[in-house]
Amino acid sequence: MTSDNVESVSIMVPSGMLGAGFPEETITRGIALGADVIAVDGGSTDSGPHYLGASKPKTTAAAVSRDLRLLLRAAAGAGIPLIVGSCGTSGTDDGVDWVAGIVADLLAEEGLSMKVARIYSEQRAADLKNPLEAGRIRPLPPLGDLDVATLEDCTHIVAMMGHEPIAEALSSGAQVVLAGRATDTANAAAYALLKGMPAGPTWHAAKIVECGGQCTTNPRTGGVFATIDRTGFTIEPLDESAACTPISVAAHMLYETANPFQMREPDGTLDVRDAVYTALDERRVRVEGSLFHHAEQHTIKLEGARITGYETMSFSAIRDPLILADIEGWASLMHAVLTHRVEQTLGLTGEDYAYDLRLYGYNAVLGDLDPSTEPPREVGVMLLVRAADQALATAVAKVANPLMLHLPAQDMDYLPSLAFPGSPAEVERGAAYEFVLNHAVDSLTPTAMFRTEMGEKHHG
């Protein structure tokens, strides 16, 4: 890949996640400011392992389609590329195809002709056995050494690409790049690195813009616009009523990083210890002094999820002041009575199922980290049962049903009536997943684990 002799590259990031929405006028402004590329993240692991395990998107198709329509129009009109990373939330092949299908429909509806690249990042367990046996896969904290059985247990495995597969697709003429799982920064950094911008400012800018307006004084107003050059980058909000300040920009290095001064990418480590943040005016910030240390060994992170059981949830509400005066005592009684009743009626022991009893409005969020000092006015009791199959989880929840509705406190001489929010009280949540892969692979090449297909056709 060859770089052009350009002096700067301007990146428009419309929002922190595709489908989150943004004001249409902010896109118009970004184009007017001279955007060279539009980049947006399409996924995250923030909402837990379900989306990877089930290979389903978190966002609704209507929201993704609305955002993409505006972005495709803007990119086509300005003749600039559009990059979407981590398509379909988790970046599985299904996620890439899902977004590609929406793009194909929109291009047809809008009468646009754009060359689309789809980059697939999903991995087969069988293909990872050789690097595992060769010692090329190592754990990242807090996980331990990986074994083949864990790979085979995963319903889906993705590799997290850096900028290289995206840059390769762009250099091959792609006008729309739909990438599987990628680092949050890779989609924003790829075009600038392809055009020869220095790695330090590029990766630092990509980190700051990754979540759109989160680095501004008003994150609700949309995205940001960053211009990277030979010595640093300048950043401003797309919405003229919002501002970037040195504090709002520098603070984003605290977000989702183990070290606020250094951040690892597949190709190396961003180092902002000597970065200087300067307010150019009330809305724009200039950043200089960022460095990037290229690693001797390129690495790719693996993410994988497996089914741990099936869940059924029940919820009731308590306003009885006698129960609320000692809600922890009532919860302990519920545990004891429910455990006994499940063994008595279903013949199950603690090895056959598990459950949580969470007291919302009392301590469900922080538990013992923030003990309550006075009785709550009301408490929502959530029972979450997990078992090897759905029927078993629901059976346990149904055993709990009369207790969730009428269990009296230890010293009560009457039967209280608690409140279910709906009927039936039990909600079957389906398969529950857990992340089991947080490991790094020593890459043979930066693109070897990824597959790119060009054109507007569907993958399959």
XYZ file of C-alpha atoms in Angstrom:
460
model
C 0.000 0.000 0.000
C 1.358 3.400 -0.951
C 0.535 6.697 0.717
C -0.278 9.976 -1.008
C 1.684 13.145 -0.393
C -1.076 14.842 1.575
C -0.477 17.249 4.422
C -3.578 16.455 6.455
C -6.578 14.128 6.675
C -9.952 15.132 8.128
C -12.167 12.493 9.743
C -15.871 12.861 10.470
C -17.290 10.577 13.168
C -21.066 11.125 13.249
C -21.801 9.287 16.511
C -20.374 6.806 18.955
C -22.237 3.888 17.388
C -24.080 3.263 14.167
C -27.794 3.328 14.904
C -27.460 5.708 17.867
C -28.687 8.582 15.708
C -27.406 12.089 15.051
C -28.819 15.400 13.799
C -28.799 15.447 9.989
C -27.364 18.967 9.933
C -24.194 17.788 11.689
C -23.395 15.587 8.689
C -23.932 18.517 6.340
C -21.549 20.568 8.462
C -18.902 17.830 8.498
C -18.942 17.674 4.714
C -18.745 21.473 4.507
C -15.713 21.433 6.810
C -13.947 19.199 4.282
C -14.188 15.647 5.591
C -11.935 13.196 3.749
C -13.556 10.105 5.280
C -16.563 9.158 7.406
C -15.889 6.549 10.082
C -18.283 5.066 12.617
C -18.183 2.144 15.011
C -20.945 -0.428 14.627
C -20.436 -2.496 17.741
C -19.159 -3.082 21.233
C -18.850 -5.685 23.971
C -20.265 -3.202 26.508
C -23.704 -4.836 26.531
C -22.412 -8.267 27.402
C -21.760 -11.593 25.682
C -25.244 -12.287 24.250
C -24.672 -10.408 20.992
C -21.508 -12.340 20.178
C -22.792 -15.647 21.520
C -26.067 -15.436 19.596
C -24.599 -13.474 16.663
C -27.440 -10.954 16.879
C -27.275 -7.153 16.658
C -28.090 -4.908 19.582
C -29.429 -2.167 17.343
C -32.655 -2.242 15.372
C -32.481 -2.367 11.576
C -34.595 0.800 11.259
C -32.106 2.854 13.303
C -29.090 1.484 11.422
C -30.822 2.081 8.090
C -31.698 5.670 9.008
C -28.093 6.488 9.910
C -26.614 4.662 6.924
C -28.927 6.400 4.445
C -27.639 9.806 5.520
C -24.017 8.661 5.640
C -24.127 6.944 2.240
C -25.668 10.050 0.667
C -22.998 12.246 2.234
C -20.112 9.966 1.274
C -21.311 9.525 -2.302
C -21.995 13.232 -2.731
C -18.558 14.224 -1.467
C -16.741 11.345 -3.143
C -15.235 10.138 0.139
C -15.182 6.663 1.727
C -17.465 5.434 4.510
C -16.048 2.964 7.049
C -18.100 0.952 9.547
C -16.281 -1.162 12.121
C -17.590 -4.086 14.201
C -20.725 -4.483 12.103
C -23.775 -5.974 13.769
C -22.542 -5.203 17.321
C -20.136 -8.133 17.755
C -18.528 -8.177 14.308
C -19.520 -11.729 13.392
C -19.929 -12.717 9.754
C -23.700 -12.540 10.258
C -23.291 -8.965 11.471
C -21.289 -7.953 8.412
C -23.864 -9.538 6.105
C -26.717 -7.877 7.994
C -25.238 -4.400 7.545
C -24.225 -5.226 3.958
C -27.833 -6.175 3.193
C -29.068 -2.845 4.563
C -26.422 -0.998 2.531
C -27.380 -2.854 -0.658
C -31.044 -1.923 -0.193
C -30.196 1.723 0.475
C -27.875 2.010 -2.512
C -30.651 0.672 -4.730
C -33.264 2.996 -3.212
C -30.999 6.041 -3.492
C -29.758 5.189 -6.978
C -26.143 5.145 -5.805
C -23.321 2.998 -7.150
C -20.545 2.433 -4.617
C -17.956 -0.303 -4.367
C -18.531 -2.153 -1.086
C -15.905 -4.201 0.768
C -16.948 -6.701 3.404
C -14.208 -7.787 5.799
C -14.971 -10.955 7.741
C -13.296 -11.560 11.092
C -15.028 -14.676 12.431
C -12.727 -17.595 13.294
C -13.294 -21.342 13.327
C -12.140 -23.219 16.411
C -10.395 -25.766 14.185
C -8.293 -23.042 12.570
C -7.086 -21.804 15.950
C -5.777 -25.174 17.119
C -2.491 -24.877 15.215
C -1.534 -21.448 16.616
C -2.623 -22.656 20.058
C -0.402 -25.743 19.864
C 2.445 -23.622 18.480
C 2.302 -21.337 21.513
C 1.154 -18.322 19.518
C -1.948 -17.690 21.658
C -1.542 -16.221 25.127
C -4.082 -15.033 27.716
C -4.857 -11.446 28.553
C -5.788 -10.643 32.178
C -7.764 -11.931 33.948
C -8.091 -15.140 31.914
C -5.705 -18.086 32.057
C -4.231 -20.434 29.483
C -6.517 -21.514 26.662
C -7.425 -25.099 25.797
C -9.020 -26.661 22.738
C -12.197 -27.550 24.622
C -12.871 -23.885 25.370
C -12.457 -23.004 21.689
C -14.887 -25.753 20.713
C -17.419 -24.611 23.329
C -17.689 -21.176 21.744
C -20.758 -20.507 19.618
C -18.891 -17.672 17.863
C -15.282 -16.457 17.858
C -14.082 -13.189 16.323
C -10.625 -11.739 15.823
C -10.266 -8.006 16.445
C -8.595 -6.432 13.436
C -6.402 -3.391 13.430
C -6.337 -0.796 10.650
C -4.523 -2.954 8.091
C -7.419 -4.943 6.538
C -9.470 -1.746 6.302
C -6.615 0.186 4.677
C -6.068 -2.678 2.241
C -9.729 -2.571 1.206
C -9.552 1.194 0.728
C -6.416 0.899 -1.391
C -8.266 -1.645 -3.538
C -10.878 0.954 -4.388
C -13.577 0.320 -1.792
C -15.885 3.289 -1.256
C -17.774 1.608 1.588
C -15.928 -0.666 4.012
C -18.011 -2.902 6.267
C -15.642 -4.509 8.738
C -16.179 -7.345 11.165
C -14.798 -7.038 14.670
C -12.252 -4.240 14.821
C -10.681 -2.132 17.525
C -12.783 0.942 18.222
C -9.968 3.085 16.854
C -9.069 1.085 13.727
C -11.938 2.347 11.571
C -11.051 5.968 12.374
C -7.288 5.502 11.939
C -7.198 3.432 8.746
C -7.665 6.135 6.098
C -5.256 8.598 7.727
C -2.548 5.943 8.077
C -3.114 4.893 4.465
C -2.540 8.503 3.427
C 0.731 8.671 5.327
C -0.226 10.543 8.462
C 2.080 9.895 11.447
C 1.004 7.051 13.704
C 1.142 8.950 17.008
C -1.322 11.725 16.178
C -3.468 9.361 14.096
C -4.011 6.762 16.791
C -4.490 9.429 19.457
C -7.092 11.225 17.333
C -8.796 7.899 16.592
C -9.042 7.160 20.312
C -10.532 10.559 21.082
C -13.148 10.423 18.298
C -14.136 6.766 18.800
C -17.267 7.614 20.796
C -18.324 10.627 18.785
C -19.473 13.491 20.984
C -18.375 11.893 24.250
C -15.213 14.004 24.112
C -17.291 17.219 23.945
C -19.183 19.309 26.485
C -22.513 17.938 25.201
C -22.353 14.268 24.150
C -26.021 14.274 23.071
C -25.503 16.578 20.106
C -23.816 14.170 17.687
C -20.284 13.598 16.497
C -16.906 15.207 16.035
C -14.527 16.332 13.309
C -10.757 15.804 13.600
C -7.988 16.929 11.263
C -4.708 15.024 11.533
C -1.480 16.511 10.178
C 2.267 15.997 10.453
C 2.606 17.304 14.020
C -0.710 16.576 15.733
C -4.448 16.916 15.339
C -7.233 19.442 15.834
C -10.697 18.417 16.995
C -14.088 20.115 17.225
C -17.739 19.062 17.626
C -19.966 18.836 14.568
C -22.698 20.650 16.478
C -21.876 24.349 16.747
C -23.533 24.649 20.173
C -21.133 22.113 21.704
C -17.424 22.501 22.456
C -14.241 20.536 22.849
C -12.045 21.676 25.716
C -8.588 20.464 26.721
C -10.169 18.664 29.689
C -12.993 17.029 27.702
C -10.512 15.792 25.093
C -7.769 14.644 27.475
C -10.337 12.953 29.732
C -11.319 10.509 26.999
C -7.970 8.748 27.434
C -9.404 7.586 30.776
C -12.257 5.832 28.989
C -11.943 2.047 28.619
C -8.180 2.045 29.073
C -6.110 0.250 31.690
C -3.548 3.069 31.499
C -4.652 6.645 30.660
C -1.290 7.362 29.014
C -0.821 4.229 26.924
C -3.153 2.087 24.817
C -2.306 -1.102 22.962
C -3.334 -1.674 19.357
C -2.491 -4.724 17.221
C 0.429 -2.858 15.645
C 1.880 -1.309 18.793
C 1.223 1.101 21.647
C -0.085 4.652 21.664
C 1.875 6.833 24.098
C 0.364 10.179 25.142
C 2.554 10.907 28.166
C 4.045 13.952 26.435
C 0.873 15.093 24.683
C -0.097 18.746 25.077
C -3.737 19.835 24.785
C -4.268 23.480 23.789
C -7.532 25.370 23.321
C -7.438 27.139 19.955
C -10.706 28.914 20.762
C -13.901 28.170 22.674
C -14.734 25.084 20.571
C -11.542 23.608 19.139
C -8.595 21.833 20.728
C -5.128 21.209 19.297
C -3.190 18.132 20.459
C 0.534 17.603 19.847
C 3.248 15.340 21.243
C 1.527 11.946 20.799
C 3.782 8.989 19.995
C 3.240 5.449 18.745
C 5.667 2.634 19.484
C 5.445 -0.139 16.889
C 5.533 -3.625 18.411
C 8.081 -6.236 17.400
C 5.236 -8.762 17.212
C 1.879 -7.822 15.703
C -0.981 -9.329 17.752
C -4.702 -9.905 17.236
C -7.131 -10.185 20.131
C -9.678 -13.015 20.175
C -13.184 -12.731 21.621
C -15.453 -15.730 22.101
C -18.643 -16.589 23.955
C -20.311 -19.832 24.971
C -23.658 -20.876 26.419
C -23.645 -21.296 30.197
C -27.288 -22.265 30.617
C -30.798 -20.929 30.146
C -32.467 -18.210 32.182
C -35.946 -17.408 33.435
C -36.694 -14.130 35.193
C -39.454 -13.115 37.576
C -40.063 -9.711 39.141
C -42.261 -8.439 41.955
C -42.547 -5.210 43.914
C -42.726 -4.659 47.671
C -44.294 -1.675 49.454
C -45.128 -3.375 52.776
C -43.304 -1.339 55.476
C -42.834 -4.335 57.787
C -40.953 -6.254 55.081
C -39.012 -3.171 54.022
C -37.925 -2.502 57.607
C -35.742 -5.620 57.325
C -35.543 -6.316 53.596
C -32.295 -8.246 53.969
C -33.921 -10.538 56.499
C -36.810 -11.126 54.092
C -34.357 -11.893 51.261
C -32.502 -14.406 53.452
C -35.817 -16.056 54.295
C -36.723 -16.178 50.600
C -33.409 -17.924 49.832
C -33.977 -20.514 52.533
C -37.633 -21.210 51.709
C -37.098 -21.289 47.940
C -34.102 -23.632 48.173
C -36.097 -25.983 50.385
C -39.198 -25.864 48.164
C -37.187 -26.554 44.980
C -35.582 -29.601 46.566
C -38.929 -30.726 47.973
C -40.946 -30.360 44.747
C -38.387 -30.748 41.947
C -35.750 -32.862 43.671
C -33.001 -30.429 42.656
C -29.875 -29.459 44.554
C -27.597 -26.463 44.174
C -25.602 -28.333 41.525
C -28.633 -28.409 39.211
C -29.496 -24.721 39.090
C -28.515 -21.284 40.354
C -30.359 -18.080 41.035
C -29.839 -14.467 42.030
C -32.250 -12.434 44.113
C -31.649 -8.751 43.389
C -33.260 -5.977 45.428
C -33.677 -2.983 43.125
C -34.135 0.251 45.024
C -32.074 -1.134 47.890
C -28.701 -2.645 46.941
C -29.004 -4.390 43.557
C -26.463 -2.160 41.812
C -23.564 -1.848 44.268
C -24.436 -4.323 47.006
C -22.184 -4.125 50.051
C -20.013 -1.442 48.421
C -22.673 1.136 49.300
C -24.701 -0.087 52.295
C -28.096 1.509 52.871
C -28.622 3.580 56.026
C -32.418 3.601 56.115
C -35.318 1.441 54.929
C -36.353 2.020 51.295
C -39.878 3.205 50.352
C -40.253 0.359 47.852
C -38.161 -2.447 46.437
C -38.309 -4.338 43.157
C -37.325 -7.974 43.627
C -35.807 -9.631 40.581
C -35.342 -13.389 40.607
C -33.000 -14.650 37.893
C -32.796 -18.435 37.597
C -30.219 -20.265 35.471
C -30.300 -23.994 34.673
C -29.087 -26.422 32.049
C -32.280 -26.101 30.018
C -35.127 -23.610 29.728
C -37.839 -25.855 31.154
C -35.846 -26.447 34.324
C -35.143 -22.738 34.852
C -38.828 -21.935 34.393
C -39.869 -24.709 36.770
C -37.701 -23.218 39.529
C -39.126 -19.737 38.845
C -42.656 -21.139 39.075
C -41.875 -22.726 42.414
C -40.845 -19.240 43.524
C -44.048 -17.633 42.187
C -46.206 -17.850 45.329
C -43.240 -16.749 47.454
C -42.628 -13.707 45.226
C -46.306 -12.831 45.691
C -47.055 -13.632 49.356
C -43.959 -14.543 51.425
C -44.323 -12.901 54.858
C -41.374 -11.683 56.875
C -40.281 -13.866 59.791
C -42.301 -11.986 62.440
C -45.387 -11.067 60.387
C -48.766 -12.459 61.514
C -50.510 -11.870 58.183
C -49.972 -12.813 54.531
C -48.771 -9.803 52.515
C -49.671 -9.212 48.897
C -46.729 -8.156 46.748
C -47.100 -7.049 43.123
C -46.154 -8.727 39.846
C -45.873 -6.213 36.957
C -47.512 -8.571 34.451
C -48.966 -11.985 33.820
C -47.437 -14.487 33.473
C -44.837 -13.522 36.013
C -42.103 -15.678 34.479
C -40.157 -14.383 31.468
C -38.019 -16.911 29.613
C -34.806 -15.177 28.569
C -33.373 -18.056 26.563
C -29.697 -18.953 26.371
C -27.270 -17.168 28.650
C -23.713 -16.619 27.445
C -20.357 -15.780 28.955
C -17.163 -14.413 27.446
C -14.470 -17.088 27.596
C -11.877 -15.759 25.141
C -9.744 -12.751 25.973
C -6.527 -13.907 24.351
C -3.990 -12.503 21.899
C -2.659 -14.290 18.818
C 0.805 -13.578 17.447
C -0.121 -12.647 13.875
C 1.692 -14.134 10.890
C 0.628 -11.023 8.953
C -1.740 -8.192 9.966
C -4.371 -9.380 7.468
C -3.967 -13.176 7.450
C -6.859 -13.873 9.832
C -9.371 -11.808 7.853
C -11.229 -12.338 4.570
C -12.261 -9.503 2.277
C -14.912 -9.641 -0.434
C -15.578 -6.761 -2.824
C -18.774 -5.785 -4.595
C -22.402 -5.230 -3.664
C -23.419 -8.885 -3.585
C -24.364 -10.668 -0.350
C -21.828 -12.956 1.272
C -22.741 -16.624 1.293
